[in-house]
Coordinates of N, CA and C in Angstrom, one line a residue:
M1 N 22.1 52.9 -59.1 CA 21.5 53.0 -57.8 C 21.9 51.8 -56.9
T2 N 22.2 52.1 -55.7 CA 22.6 51.1 -54.7 C 21.5 50.8 -53.8
I3 N 21.2 49.5 -53.6 CA 20.2 49.1 -52.7 C 20.8 48.3 -51.5
I4 N 20.4 48.7 -50.3 CA 20.9 47.9 -49.1 C 20.0 46.7 -49.0
R5 N 20.7 45.5 -49.0 CA 20.0 44.2 -48.9 C 20.0 43.6 -47.4
D6 N 21.2 43.6 -46.8 CA 21.4 43.0 -45.5 C 22.2 43.9 -44.6
L7 N 22.0 43.7 -43.3 CA 22.7 44.3 -42.3 C 23.6 43.2 -41.6
I8 N 24.9 43.3 -41.7 CA 25.7 42.3 -41.1 C 26.3 42.9 -39.8
I9 N 26.0 42.2 -38.7 CA 26.4 42.8 -37.4 C 27.4 41.8 -36.7
F10 N 28.5 42.4 -36.3 CA 29.5 41.7 -35.5 C 29.3 42.1 -34.0
Y11 N 29.1 41.1 -33.1 CA 28.9 41.4 -31.7 C 29.6 40.5 -30.8
R12 N 29.9 41.0 -29.6 CA 30.7 40.2 -28.6 C 29.8 39.9 -27.5
V13 N 29.9 38.7 -27.0 CA 29.1 38.3 -25.8 C 30.0 38.2 -24.6
G14 N 29.8 39.1 -23.6 CA 30.6 39.1 -22.5 C 32.1 39.5 -22.9
D15 N 33.0 38.7 -22.4 CA 34.4 38.8 -22.7 C 34.9 37.7 -23.7
K16 N 33.9 37.1 -24.3 CA 34.2 35.9 -25.1 C 34.4 36.3 -26.6
R17 N 34.3 35.4 -27.4 CA 34.6 35.6 -28.9 C 33.5 36.5 -29.5
T18 N 33.8 36.9 -30.7 CA 32.9 37.7 -31.5 C 32.1 36.8 -32.5
Y19 N 30.8 37.1 -32.5 CA 29.9 36.4 -33.4 C 29.4 37.3 -34.5
Q20 N 28.9 36.7 -35.6 CA 28.4 37.5 -36.7 C 26.9 37.1 -36.9
M21 N 26.1 38.1 -37.3 CA 24.7 37.8 -37.6 C 24.3 38.6 -38.8
C22 N 23.6 38.0 -39.7 CA 23.1 38.7 -40.9 C 21.6 38.9 -40.7
Y23 N 21.2 40.2 -40.9 CA 19.8 40.6 -40.7 C 19.3 41.0 -42.0
H24 N 18.4 40.3 -42.6 CA 17.9 40.7 -43.9 C 16.8 41.8 -43.8
L25 N 17.0 42.8 -44.6 CA 16.1 43.9 -44.6 C 14.9 43.7 -45.6
R26 N 13.7 43.7 -45.1 CA 12.6 43.4 -46.0 C 12.3 44.5 -47.0
D27 N 12.3 45.7 -46.5 CA 12.0 46.9 -47.3 C 13.3 47.4 -47.9
A28 N 14.0 46.5 -48.6 CA 15.3 46.9 -49.1 C 15.3 47.9 -50.2
N29 N 14.2 48.0 -50.9 CA 14.2 49.0 -52.1 C 14.0 50.4 -51.6
K30 N 13.6 50.6 -50.4 CA 13.5 52.0 -49.9 C 14.8 52.5 -49.4
P31 N 15.0 53.8 -49.5 CA 16.3 54.4 -49.0 C 16.3 54.2 -47.4
I32 N 17.4 53.8 -46.9 CA 17.5 53.6 -45.5 C 18.7 54.5 -45.0
D33 N 18.4 55.3 -44.0 CA 19.5 56.2 -43.5 C 20.2 55.6 -42.3
K34 N 21.3 56.2 -41.9 CA 22.2 55.6 -40.9 C 21.4 55.6 -39.6
I35 N 20.5 56.5 -39.3 CA 19.8 56.5 -38.0 C 19.0 55.2 -37.9
K36 N 18.3 54.8 -39.0 CA 17.5 53.6 -38.9 C 18.4 52.4 -38.8
I37 N 19.6 52.4 -39.3 CA 20.5 51.2 -39.2 C 20.9 51.1 -37.7
R38 N 21.2 52.2 -37.1 CA 21.6 52.2 -35.7 C 20.4 51.7 -34.8
Q39 N 19.2 52.2 -35.1 CA 18.0 51.8 -34.4 C 17.8 50.3 -34.5
A40 N 18.0 49.7 -35.7 CA 17.9 48.3 -35.9 C 18.9 47.5 -35.1
A41 N 20.1 48.0 -35.0 CA 21.1 47.3 -34.2 C 20.7 47.4 -32.7
R42 N 20.2 48.5 -32.3 CA 19.8 48.6 -30.9 C 18.6 47.7 -30.5
M43 N 17.7 47.5 -31.5 CA 16.6 46.6 -31.3 C 17.0 45.2 -31.2
I44 N 18.1 44.8 -31.9 CA 18.6 43.4 -31.9 C 19.3 43.1 -30.6
I45 N 19.9 44.0 -29.9 CA 20.7 43.7 -28.7 C 19.9 43.0 -27.6
P46 N 18.7 43.5 -27.2 CA 17.9 42.7 -26.2 C 17.6 41.3 -26.6
V47 N 17.3 41.1 -27.9 CA 17.1 39.7 -28.4 C 18.3 38.8 -28.2
L48 N 19.5 39.4 -28.5 CA 20.7 38.6 -28.4 C 21.0 38.4 -26.9
E49 N 20.8 39.4 -26.0 CA 21.0 39.2 -24.6 C 20.1 38.1 -24.1
D50 N 18.9 38.0 -24.5 CA 18.0 37.0 -24.1 C 18.5 35.6 -24.6
R51 N 19.0 35.6 -25.8 CA 19.5 34.3 -26.4 C 20.7 33.8 -25.6
F52 N 21.5 34.7 -25.1 CA 22.7 34.3 -24.4 C 22.5 34.4 -22.8
H53 N 21.3 34.3 -22.4 CA 20.9 34.2 -21.0 C 21.4 35.4 -20.1
G54 N 21.2 36.6 -20.7 CA 21.4 37.8 -19.9 C 22.8 38.3 -19.9
Q55 N 23.7 37.7 -20.6 CA 25.1 38.2 -20.7 C 25.1 39.5 -21.5
K56 N 26.1 40.3 -21.2 CA 26.2 41.6 -21.9 C 26.6 41.4 -23.4
V57 N 25.8 42.0 -24.3 CA 26.1 41.9 -25.7 C 26.6 43.3 -26.2
T58 N 27.7 43.4 -26.9 CA 28.2 44.6 -27.4 C 28.3 44.6 -28.9
V59 N 27.7 45.5 -29.6 CA 27.8 45.5 -31.1 C 29.2 46.2 -31.4
Q60 N 30.0 45.4 -32.2 CA 31.3 46.0 -32.5 C 31.3 46.6 -33.9
R61 N 30.8 46.0 -34.9 CA 30.8 46.5 -36.2 C 29.5 46.3 -36.9
I62 N 29.1 47.2 -37.8 CA 27.9 47.0 -38.6 C 28.4 47.2 -40.1
F63 N 28.1 46.2 -40.9 CA 28.4 46.3 -42.3 C 27.1 46.2 -43.1
L64 N 27.0 46.8 -44.3 CA 25.9 46.8 -45.1 C 26.2 45.9 -46.4
R65 N 25.4 45.0 -46.7 CA 25.5 44.2 -47.9 C 24.6 44.9 -48.9
T66 N 25.2 45.4 -50.0 CA 24.5 46.2 -51.0 C 24.4 45.5 -52.3
Q67 N 23.5 45.9 -53.1 CA 23.3 45.5 -54.5 C 23.2 46.7 -55.4
T68 N 24.0 46.7 -56.4 CA 23.9 47.9 -57.3 C 23.3 47.5 -58.6
S69 N 22.4 48.3 -59.1 CA 21.7 48.0 -60.3 C 22.4 48.6 -61.6
E70 N 23.5 49.2 -61.3 CA 24.3 49.8 -62.5 C 25.4 48.8 -62.8
P71 N 25.7 48.7 -64.1 CA 26.8 47.8 -64.5 C 28.1 48.4 -64.1
L72 N 29.0 47.5 -63.7 CA 30.4 48.0 -63.3 C 31.2 48.3 -64.5
K73 N 32.0 49.4 -64.4 CA 32.8 49.8 -65.6 C 34.2 49.4 -65.4

């Protein structure tokens, strides 16, 4: 069974460089679908825009850090 632990978001501020942010999921043992992952990314954008004083923030990539409870073969 694979459990999603973290959401790793790469985002760009304005036309400048790309930043990375790791968002830890508290309810990680519950199944999380792709729609909820997109919603989480959308909820983070206003927080990041506020942090960067109103500059446009664009989410470029979203990765999932997972943990598997099955032994690797």
